[in-house]
Amino acid sequence: MSAGPMSAGAVQLLAWGGDAVSLVSSSDGSTNRADIGLAGLAASGILVAIAVAISLWRRLGLERSLLWASLRALVQLMIVGFALKLVVDPGDSLWWSALWLAVMLGFAAWTTKRRAPEVPAVLPLSLLAYTAAGLVTLGVLFGFGVYELEGRTIVPLAGMVVGNSLAATVLVSRQLMTVASEQRGVIEGRLALGLSAADAFQPHLRSALRTALVPQIETTKAVGIVMLPGAMVGLILAGADPADAVKVQVSVMYLVLGSVATTTAVMSLGISRELFTPAQQLRRFETTSTDS
Amino acid sequence: MPGTVGPMAAAPAFELRGVVAGPVDRPILRDVTLDLPAAGVTAVAGPSGAGKSTLLRLLNRLDDPVAGEIRWQGRPLSSWPPTELRRQVGMVFQRPPLFPGTVRDNLRVACPDVDADRCARVLDEVQLPPAKLDESASTLSGGEAQRMCLARALLTDPAVVLADEPTASLDGVARRSIEELARGLAESGVAVIWVTHDTDQLRRIADHVLALVDGRVACFGHLPDLDHHDDPQVRRIVGAP
């Protein structure tokens, strides 16, 4: 692989959410080793049959769920793959990619709202957080020419940003709301001493951010030892040089780390502002009596 | 001011005018107008749900009234920067909120630059030995934790200390010790506003008594005067002999 930006002819990296599928063709476009064909796809379905057989054998009652999840994943990915073809062809306008991104960000924000409905202003805050993470991380990767700015790189990389940040964003949001409720006495104890709202909430903010980031750090540390990540596996299966696959994977891993850090930081700062009034009072989000 | 309830002639610490607090549809405090004195111990008494804790939270501005006005040292509460107001109006809670770390770490939350001498002095003031400074706050007994919280509040040099049933979860010895501290503070010029359910305690510590019933002022005055109040409920609240 060349030392310059990874181009469309060398690497086609398609990703959605936290999973990645990689397609590699040689630079002259003669071979596409990633094409496993319909027969190959059907054969891999044997693995689902094995899971179903285990469920039947141990009476887990998960046969329908396993079949439904497998079928649903196949259909969803086929739809996404088909839709991506409309966006990632080199001749396509970048506006299609921008539209795709807008839908993806909106859907992520809506999902966050659905999973953490108790968070104040969750929709605009999460939209801001995902957008900020996208701008920061993709700005670095495209700004330094790590990848060429085109549909086939923008959309999958943004998918990695949003997909991997979503769980951490929901986690940090819910944790901050739990802390604001369960640690109300401690927070108001600090406020009553004359601390500002930001200072009074700082220890809890720090703790929530650590909780959200530590799993990501652990995952990053474990890469290569206890697991091989999806993008790298996909590239190697598709015939890429493992050294090249490692470089792509490392850049994707750093992208995920940076996006989780940015999203959770923006989200938690936004929530901590929403939790307090301008008079530095901790708002109440439940109908409870204040008197004893 | 005509219609104002208040037992003292000197300038009040807090002036409340038509204060309503709590949910708009079912307020906890209703049209409270009174002047709270800037000296001595004022006991706030009354049945559960009368609005005693709500009143204290308003004075520290942890909550705002939905109607009416509160003044502190002649200025509307809302015109004070909340952080400055709260350093002048200290608050001690029923359940002492302990921050992580040692007693020294807890004191530093109130005053980050506090030195060892000041720490020792303030611990002495609340009758805690200096050796406690480097103990984990979580290992303190209930009474010690409450005294540490009082020390923390005193580090900001407040003019008033609000105490929301600070001895409710303490045994008799610890309770008496905190009461003596409150009396000592009042004698040193720090006004104390103390919420209590305990009529014996009220009679031990109070210079003035504010009785709240259903969110309204049932009476406010010097304790000996209230012993002969017309309303039997007030006499019951103040534990009249």
Coordinates of C-alpha atoms in Angstrom, one line a residue:
Chain A
M1 CA 0.0 0.0 0.0
S2 CA 1.2 3.5 -0.7
A3 CA 2.4 5.8 2.1
G4 CA -0.1 8.4 1.0
P5 CA -3.8 8.7 1.7
M6 CA -5.7 5.4 1.5
S7 CA -7.5 5.6 -1.8
A8 CA -10.5 4.0 -3.2
G9 CA -8.6 1.7 -5.5
A10 CA -6.4 0.3 -2.6
V11 CA -8.9 0.0 0.2
Q12 CA -12.6 0.0 0.4
L13 CA -13.6 0.1 4.0
L14 CA -17.3 -0.2 4.6
A15 CA -18.5 0.1 8.1
W16 CA -21.7 0.5 10.0
G17 CA -21.8 1.1 13.7
G18 CA -19.3 -0.9 15.7
D19 CA -18.8 -3.6 13.0
A20 CA -16.7 -3.4 10.0
V21 CA -16.6 -5.3 6.7
S22 CA -13.6 -4.7 4.5
L23 CA -13.3 -5.2 0.8
V24 CA -10.0 -5.2 -0.8
S25 CA -9.1 -5.3 -4.4
S26 CA -5.6 -5.2 -6.0
S27 CA -4.5 -1.9 -7.4
D28 CA -5.3 -3.0 -11.0
G29 CA -8.7 -4.1 -9.9
S30 CA -8.3 -7.6 -11.2
T31 CA -9.3 -9.7 -8.1
N32 CA -11.8 -9.1 -5.4
R33 CA -11.0 -11.7 -2.8
A34 CA -13.6 -10.3 -0.5
D35 CA -16.4 -11.7 -2.6
I36 CA -17.4 -14.9 -0.9
G37 CA -20.4 -15.4 -3.2
L38 CA -23.9 -16.5 -2.3
A39 CA -22.7 -20.0 -1.7
G40 CA -20.2 -18.8 0.8
L41 CA -22.8 -16.6 2.5
A42 CA -25.1 -19.6 2.7
A43 CA -22.4 -21.8 4.0
S44 CA -21.6 -19.3 6.8
G45 CA -25.3 -19.7 7.8
I46 CA -24.3 -23.2 9.1
L47 CA -22.8 -21.3 12.1
V48 CA -26.3 -19.9 12.9
A49 CA -27.7 -23.4 12.6
I50 CA -25.1 -24.5 15.1
A51 CA -26.2 -21.8 17.5
V52 CA -29.8 -22.8 17.1
A53 CA -28.9 -26.5 17.6
I54 CA -27.2 -25.5 20.9
S55 CA -30.2 -23.6 22.0
L56 CA -32.4 -26.6 21.2
W57 CA -30.0 -29.0 22.9
R58 CA -29.8 -27.0 26.1
R59 CA -33.5 -25.9 25.9
L60 CA -32.5 -22.2 26.0
G61 CA -35.6 -21.2 24.1
L62 CA -33.6 -18.8 21.9
E63 CA -34.1 -20.4 18.5
R64 CA -36.6 -17.9 17.2
S65 CA -34.5 -15.0 18.5
L66 CA -31.3 -16.4 16.9
L67 CA -33.0 -16.9 13.6
W68 CA -34.7 -13.5 13.7
A69 CA -31.6 -11.7 14.7
S70 CA -29.5 -13.4 12.0
L71 CA -32.1 -12.8 9.3
R72 CA -32.6 -9.2 10.4
A73 CA -28.9 -8.5 10.4
L74 CA -28.6 -9.9 6.8
V75 CA -31.5 -7.8 5.5
Q76 CA -30.3 -4.6 7.3
L77 CA -26.8 -5.0 6.1
M78 CA -27.9 -5.7 2.5
I79 CA -30.0 -2.6 2.5
V80 CA -27.2 -0.6 3.9
G81 CA -24.7 -2.1 1.5
F82 CA -27.1 -1.3 -1.4
A83 CA -27.6 2.3 -0.1
L84 CA -23.9 2.8 0.4
K85 CA -23.3 1.9 -3.2
L86 CA -25.3 5.0 -4.1
V87 CA -23.0 7.2 -1.9
V88 CA -19.5 5.8 -2.2
D89 CA -19.0 5.6 -6.0
P90 CA -16.2 8.0 -6.9
G91 CA -18.5 9.9 -9.2
D92 CA -21.1 10.7 -6.6
S93 CA -21.5 14.1 -5.2
L94 CA -20.2 14.6 -1.6
W95 CA -23.7 16.1 -0.9
W96 CA -25.1 12.6 -0.8
S97 CA -22.5 11.7 1.8
A98 CA -23.5 14.9 3.8
L99 CA -27.1 13.8 3.6
W100 CA -26.2 10.3 4.8
L101 CA -24.3 11.9 7.7
A102 CA -27.2 14.1 8.7
V103 CA -29.6 11.2 8.8
M104 CA -27.0 9.1 10.8
L105 CA -26.5 11.9 13.3
G106 CA -30.2 12.5 13.7
F107 CA -30.9 8.8 14.1
A108 CA -28.1 8.5 16.7
A109 CA -29.5 11.5 18.7
W110 CA -33.0 10.0 18.5
T111 CA -31.7 6.7 19.7
T112 CA -30.0 8.4 22.6
K113 CA -33.2 10.2 23.5
R114 CA -35.0 6.9 23.4
R115 CA -32.5 5.1 25.7
A116 CA -32.1 8.0 28.1
P117 CA -35.4 9.9 28.1
E118 CA -34.8 11.3 31.6
V119 CA -31.9 13.5 30.4
P120 CA -32.9 17.1 29.9
A121 CA -32.5 18.5 26.4
V122 CA -31.1 15.1 25.4
L123 CA -32.0 15.5 21.7
P124 CA -30.1 18.8 21.0
L125 CA -27.3 17.9 23.3
S126 CA -26.6 14.5 21.8
L127 CA -26.9 15.9 18.3
L128 CA -24.3 18.5 19.3
A129 CA -22.1 15.9 20.9
Y130 CA -22.1 13.5 17.9
T131 CA -21.6 16.5 15.5
A132 CA -18.6 17.8 17.6
A133 CA -17.1 14.3 17.7
G134 CA -17.4 13.9 13.9
L135 CA -15.9 17.4 13.2
V136 CA -13.0 16.8 15.6
T137 CA -12.1 13.2 14.6
L138 CA -12.8 13.4 10.9
G139 CA -11.2 16.8 10.8
V140 CA -8.0 15.3 12.0
L141 CA -8.1 12.3 9.7
F142 CA -9.0 14.2 6.6
G143 CA -7.1 17.3 7.6
F144 CA -3.9 15.4 7.8
G145 CA -4.6 13.5 4.7
V146 CA -4.8 10.1 6.4
Y147 CA -7.8 9.2 4.2
E148 CA -9.0 10.9 1.0
L149 CA -12.1 13.0 1.3
E150 CA -14.7 11.0 -0.6
G151 CA -18.0 9.3 0.0
R152 CA -16.4 5.8 0.5
T153 CA -14.3 7.1 3.4
I154 CA -16.6 9.8 5.0
V155 CA -19.6 7.6 5.5
P156 CA -18.0 4.5 7.0
L157 CA -15.7 6.5 9.2
A158 CA -18.6 8.7 10.4
G159 CA -20.4 5.4 11.1
M160 CA -17.6 4.3 13.3
V161 CA -17.7 7.7 15.2
V162 CA -21.4 7.5 15.8
G163 CA -21.8 3.8 16.3
N164 CA -19.0 3.5 18.9
S165 CA -19.9 6.7 20.7
L166 CA -23.6 5.9 21.2
A167 CA -23.3 3.4 24.0
A168 CA -20.8 5.5 25.9
T169 CA -23.0 8.6 25.5
V170 CA -26.1 6.9 26.8
L171 CA -24.0 5.4 29.7
V172 CA -22.5 8.8 30.7
S173 CA -25.9 10.5 30.4
R174 CA -27.8 8.1 32.5
Q175 CA -25.0 8.0 35.1
L176 CA -25.0 11.8 35.5
M177 CA -28.8 11.8 36.0
T178 CA -28.5 9.0 38.6
V179 CA -25.8 10.8 40.4
A180 CA -27.8 14.1 40.4
S181 CA -30.6 12.2 42.0
E182 CA -28.8 9.9 44.4
Q183 CA -26.0 12.3 45.4
R184 CA -28.3 15.3 45.7
G185 CA -27.3 15.8 49.4
V186 CA -23.6 15.8 48.7
I187 CA -24.0 18.2 45.7
E188 CA -26.1 20.6 47.7
G189 CA -23.7 20.2 50.6
R190 CA -21.0 21.6 48.3
L191 CA -23.3 24.3 46.9
A192 CA -24.2 25.4 50.5
L193 CA -20.6 26.0 51.2
G194 CA -20.5 28.5 48.4
L195 CA -19.0 26.4 45.6
S196 CA -20.2 27.2 42.1
A197 CA -22.4 24.6 40.3
A198 CA -19.5 23.6 38.1
D199 CA -17.2 23.0 41.1
A200 CA -19.9 21.3 43.1
F201 CA -20.6 18.8 40.3
Q202 CA -17.0 18.4 39.1
P203 CA -16.2 15.2 41.1
H204 CA -19.3 13.5 39.8
L205 CA -18.6 14.6 36.2
R206 CA -15.1 13.3 36.4
S207 CA -16.3 10.0 37.7
A208 CA -19.0 9.6 35.0
L209 CA -16.5 10.4 32.3
R210 CA -14.0 7.9 33.7
T211 CA -16.7 5.2 33.8
A212 CA -17.5 5.9 30.1
L213 CA -13.9 6.0 28.9
V214 CA -12.3 3.2 30.9
P215 CA -14.0 0.3 29.0
Q216 CA -12.8 1.9 25.7
I217 CA -9.3 2.2 27.1
E218 CA -9.4 -1.5 28.2
T219 CA -10.6 -2.5 24.8
T220 CA -7.8 -0.6 23.1
K221 CA -5.3 -2.2 25.4
A222 CA -6.6 -5.7 24.7
V223 CA -6.5 -5.3 20.9
G224 CA -4.1 -7.8 19.3
I225 CA -3.8 -9.9 22.5
V226 CA -7.3 -11.1 23.3
M227 CA -9.1 -10.1 20.1
L228 CA -8.5 -9.0 16.6
P229 CA -10.8 -6.1 15.6
G230 CA -13.3 -6.3 12.8
A231 CA -11.8 -3.9 10.3
M232 CA -8.4 -5.6 10.5
V233 CA -9.9 -9.1 10.2
G234 CA -12.0 -8.0 7.3
L235 CA -9.0 -6.5 5.5
I236 CA -6.8 -9.6 6.1
L237 CA -9.6 -12.0 5.0
A238 CA -9.9 -9.9 1.9
G239 CA -6.2 -10.4 1.1
A240 CA -4.6 -7.2 2.4
D241 CA -1.1 -7.2 3.7
P242 CA -1.5 -7.6 7.5
A243 CA 0.9 -4.6 8.1
D244 CA -1.4 -2.4 6.0
A245 CA -4.5 -3.8 7.8
V246 CA -2.8 -3.0 11.1
K247 CA -2.3 0.7 10.0
V248 CA -6.0 1.0 9.0
Q249 CA -7.1 -0.7 12.2
V250 CA -5.0 1.5 14.4
S251 CA -6.3 4.7 12.8
V252 CA -9.9 3.4 13.2
M253 CA -9.2 2.5 16.9
Y254 CA -7.8 6.0 17.6
L255 CA -10.8 7.4 15.8
V256 CA -13.1 5.5 18.1
L257 CA -11.1 6.5 21.2
G258 CA -11.2 10.2 20.1
S259 CA -14.8 10.2 19.3
V260 CA -15.9 8.5 22.5
A261 CA -13.9 11.0 24.5
T262 CA -15.3 14.0 22.6
T263 CA -18.9 12.8 22.6
T264 CA -19.0 12.0 26.3
A265 CA -17.2 15.2 27.2
V266 CA -19.6 17.4 25.2
M267 CA -22.6 15.5 26.4
S268 CA -21.6 15.5 30.1
L269 CA -20.7 19.2 30.1
G270 CA -24.0 20.0 28.4
I271 CA -26.0 17.9 30.9
S272 CA -24.2 19.4 33.9
R273 CA -25.3 22.8 32.6
E274 CA -28.8 21.6 32.3
L275 CA -28.8 20.2 35.8
F276 CA -28.4 23.6 37.5
T277 CA -30.3 26.9 37.3
P278 CA -28.5 30.2 36.7
A279 CA -28.8 30.7 40.5
Q280 CA -26.6 27.6 41.0
Q281 CA -29.4 25.5 42.3
L282 CA -29.7 21.8 41.5
R283 CA -32.9 21.4 39.5
R284 CA -35.4 18.7 40.4
F285 CA -36.4 16.3 37.7
E286 CA -38.8 14.2 39.7
T287 CA -41.9 15.4 41.5
T288 CA -40.9 15.0 45.2
S289 CA -41.7 16.9 48.3
T290 CA -38.9 19.2 49.5
D291 CA -40.1 19.5 53.1
S292 CA -39.7 17.3 56.1
Chain B
M1 CA -43.4 47.3 58.5
P2 CA -47.0 47.0 59.5
G3 CA -48.2 43.3 59.6
T4 CA -44.6 42.0 59.8
V5 CA -44.0 39.3 62.3
G6 CA -40.8 39.5 64.3
P7 CA -39.6 39.6 67.9
M8 CA -36.6 42.0 67.6
A9 CA -35.9 45.6 67.5
A10 CA -32.4 45.4 65.8
A11 CA -31.9 45.2 62.1
P12 CA -33.0 41.8 60.9
A13 CA -30.8 39.3 59.1
F14 CA -33.6 38.1 56.7
E15 CA -36.8 39.9 55.8
L16 CA -39.5 37.8 54.2
R17 CA -42.4 39.4 52.4
G18 CA -45.4 37.4 51.1
V19 CA -43.2 34.4 50.4
V20 CA -44.8 31.4 48.7
A21 CA -42.6 28.3 48.1
G22 CA -43.1 24.8 46.7
P23 CA -45.2 23.6 43.8
V24 CA -47.6 26.3 42.6
D25 CA -50.7 24.1 42.9
R26 CA -49.8 23.0 46.4
P27 CA -47.4 25.4 48.0
I28 CA -45.5 24.4 51.1
L29 CA -45.0 27.9 52.4
R30 CA -47.9 30.3 52.0
D31 CA -47.7 34.0 52.2
V32 CA -45.0 34.1 54.9
T33 CA -44.0 37.6 56.1
L34 CA -41.5 37.9 58.9
D35 CA -38.2 39.3 60.0
L36 CA -35.6 36.8 61.3
P37 CA -33.1 38.2 63.8
A38 CA -29.4 38.6 63.2
A39 CA -28.5 37.3 66.6
G40 CA -29.2 34.5 69.0
V41 CA -30.8 31.1 68.3
T42 CA -34.1 31.1 66.4
A43 CA -35.8 27.7 66.7
V44 CA -38.1 26.9 63.8
A45 CA -40.7 24.4 65.0
G46 CA -43.9 22.8 63.7
P47 CA -45.5 19.6 62.5
S48 CA -44.0 17.6 59.6
G49 CA -44.8 19.2 56.3
A50 CA -45.2 22.7 57.9
G51 CA -42.4 24.1 55.7
K52 CA -39.5 24.3 58.1
S53 CA -36.8 22.8 55.8
T54 CA -38.3 24.6 52.9
L55 CA -37.7 27.9 54.7
L56 CA -34.1 27.1 55.4
R57 CA -33.5 26.0 51.8
L58 CA -34.9 29.4 50.7
L59 CA -32.6 31.3 53.0
N60 CA -29.5 29.5 51.6
R61 CA -31.0 29.9 48.1
L62 CA -30.9 26.3 47.4
D63 CA -34.5 27.0 46.2
D64 CA -36.3 30.2 45.1
P65 CA -39.8 31.2 46.2
V66 CA -42.5 31.1 43.6
A67 CA -43.8 34.5 44.9
G68 CA -42.8 37.2 47.3
E69 CA -39.3 38.4 48.2
I70 CA -36.6 37.6 50.7
R71 CA -33.9 40.1 51.7
W72 CA -30.6 39.4 53.3
Q73 CA -28.9 42.4 55.0
G74 CA -31.3 44.7 53.3
R75 CA -30.7 43.5 49.7
P76 CA -33.0 41.1 47.8
L77 CA -31.5 37.6 47.9
S78 CA -31.6 37.4 44.1
S79 CA -29.3 40.4 43.8
W80 CA -26.5 38.5 45.7
P81 CA -24.1 36.2 43.8
P82 CA -25.3 32.8 45.1
T83 CA -21.8 31.7 45.9
E84 CA -21.1 34.8 48.0
L85 CA -24.5 34.6 49.8
R86 CA -24.0 31.0 50.7
R87 CA -20.6 31.7 52.2
Q88 CA -22.2 34.2 54.5
V89 CA -25.2 32.0 55.2
G90 CA -23.8 28.6 56.2
M91 CA -26.0 25.5 56.3
V92 CA -25.8 22.2 58.2
F93 CA -28.1 19.4 57.1
Q94 CA -30.0 16.7 58.9
R95 CA -27.8 14.0 57.3
P96 CA -24.3 15.4 57.1
P97 CA -23.0 15.1 53.5
L98 CA -19.5 13.7 53.7
F99 CA -17.2 14.3 50.8
P100 CA -14.6 11.7 49.8
G101 CA -11.2 11.8 51.6
T102 CA -10.0 12.8 55.0
V103 CA -11.4 15.4 57.4
R104 CA -8.8 17.8 56.1
D105 CA -10.0 17.2 52.5
N106 CA -13.5 18.0 53.6
L107 CA -12.4 21.2 55.2
R108 CA -10.6 22.2 52.0
V109 CA -13.7 21.9 50.0
A110 CA -15.0 24.9 52.0
C111 CA -11.7 26.7 52.0
P112 CA -9.1 25.4 49.6
D113 CA -6.2 27.4 51.0
V114 CA -6.9 26.6 54.7
D115 CA -3.7 26.0 56.6
A116 CA -3.0 23.5 59.4
D117 CA -3.4 26.1 62.2
R118 CA -6.8 27.2 61.0
C119 CA -7.9 23.6 60.6
A120 CA -6.8 22.8 64.1
R121 CA -8.6 25.9 65.5
V122 CA -11.9 25.2 63.7
L123 CA -11.8 21.6 64.9
D124 CA -11.2 22.8 68.4
E125 CA -14.2 25.1 68.0
V126 CA -16.4 22.1 67.3
Q127 CA -14.7 20.0 69.9
L128 CA -13.0 17.5 67.5
P129 CA -9.3 16.6 68.3
P130 CA -6.7 17.7 65.7
A131 CA -5.7 14.0 65.3
K132 CA -9.0 13.6 63.3
L133 CA -7.7 15.8 60.5
D134 CA -6.0 13.0 58.7
E135 CA -8.7 10.4 59.4
S136 CA -11.1 9.4 56.6
A137 CA -14.3 11.3 57.0
S138 CA -16.3 8.1 56.4
T139 CA -15.0 6.6 59.6
L140 CA -16.4 9.4 61.8
S141 CA -19.4 8.7 64.1
G142 CA -22.7 10.5 63.4
G143 CA -21.9 13.1 66.0
E144 CA -18.4 13.6 64.8
A145 CA -19.5 13.9 61.2
Q146 CA -22.1 16.5 62.1
R147 CA -19.4 18.5 64.0
M148 CA -17.1 18.2 61.0
C149 CA -19.8 19.6 58.8
L150 CA -20.3 22.5 61.2
A151 CA -16.5 23.1 61.1
R152 CA -16.7 23.1 57.3
A153 CA -19.5 25.6 57.4
L154 CA -17.6 27.8 59.9
L155 CA -14.5 28.0 57.7
T156 CA -16.4 30.4 55.4
D157 CA -16.9 32.8 58.4
P158 CA -20.7 32.9 58.1
A159 CA -22.9 35.5 59.8
V160 CA -25.7 33.0 60.1
V161 CA -25.7 29.3 60.4
L162 CA -28.8 27.4 59.2
A163 CA -29.2 24.0 60.9
D164 CA -31.8 21.7 59.5
E165 CA -32.6 19.2 62.4
P166 CA -28.8 18.6 62.8
T167 CA -29.2 16.3 65.8
A168 CA -32.2 14.2 64.5
S169 CA -30.1 11.1 64.0
L170 CA -27.7 11.5 67.0
D171 CA -27.8 10.0 70.5
G172 CA -28.3 12.1 73.6
V173 CA -24.7 13.0 74.4
A174 CA -23.9 13.9 70.8
R175 CA -27.1 15.9 70.6
R176 CA -26.3 18.0 73.7
S177 CA -22.8 18.6 72.4
I178 CA -24.1 20.1 69.1
E179 CA -26.6 22.2 71.0
E180 CA -23.8 23.6 73.2
L181 CA -21.9 24.4 70.0
A182 CA -24.9 26.3 68.6
R183 CA -25.3 28.3 71.9
G184 CA -21.6 29.1 71.7
L185 CA -21.9 30.3 68.2
A186 CA -24.8 32.5 69.1
E187 CA -22.9 34.0 72.0
S188 CA -19.9 34.7 69.7
G189 CA -22.2 36.7 67.4
V190 CA -23.2 34.2 64.8
A191 CA -27.0 33.9 64.4
V192 CA -28.3 30.4 64.4
I193 CA -31.6 29.4 62.8
W194 CA -32.3 25.8 63.9
V195 CA -35.1 23.6 62.7
T196 CA -36.3 21.1 65.4
H197 CA -39.1 18.7 66.2
D198 CA -37.9 18.3 69.7
T199 CA -39.7 20.6 72.2
D200 CA -37.2 19.8 75.0
Q201 CA -34.4 20.8 72.6
L202 CA -36.2 23.9 71.6
R203 CA -36.5 25.0 75.2
R204 CA -32.8 24.3 75.8
I205 CA -31.5 26.3 72.9
A206 CA -34.0 28.9 71.6
D207 CA -33.9 32.6 72.2
H208 CA -36.8 33.1 69.7
V209 CA -39.3 30.6 68.3
L210 CA -40.9 30.6 64.9
A211 CA -43.8 28.1 64.8
L212 CA -45.0 27.1 61.3
V213 CA -48.3 25.3 60.8
D214 CA -49.5 24.3 57.3
G215 CA -46.9 26.6 55.7
R216 CA -48.0 29.7 57.6
V217 CA -46.6 31.5 60.6
A218 CA -48.5 30.4 63.6
C219 CA -46.5 32.6 65.9
F220 CA -43.0 34.1 66.2
G221 CA -41.6 35.6 69.4
H222 CA -39.5 35.1 72.5
L223 CA -40.0 31.7 74.1
P224 CA -41.3 33.0 77.5
D225 CA -44.0 35.0 75.8
L226 CA -45.2 32.0 73.7
D227 CA -45.7 29.9 76.8
H228 CA -48.8 31.9 77.4
H229 CA -50.0 32.1 73.8
D230 CA -53.8 31.9 73.2
D231 CA -53.5 29.1 70.7
P232 CA -53.1 25.7 72.4
Q233 CA -51.4 24.3 69.3
V234 CA -48.6 27.0 69.6
R235 CA -48.3 26.1 73.3
R236 CA -47.9 22.5 72.4
I237 CA -45.3 23.3 69.7
V238 CA -43.2 25.2 72.1
G239 CA -43.7 22.7 74.9
A240 CA -45.2 25.2 77.3
P241 CA -45.2 23.8 80.9

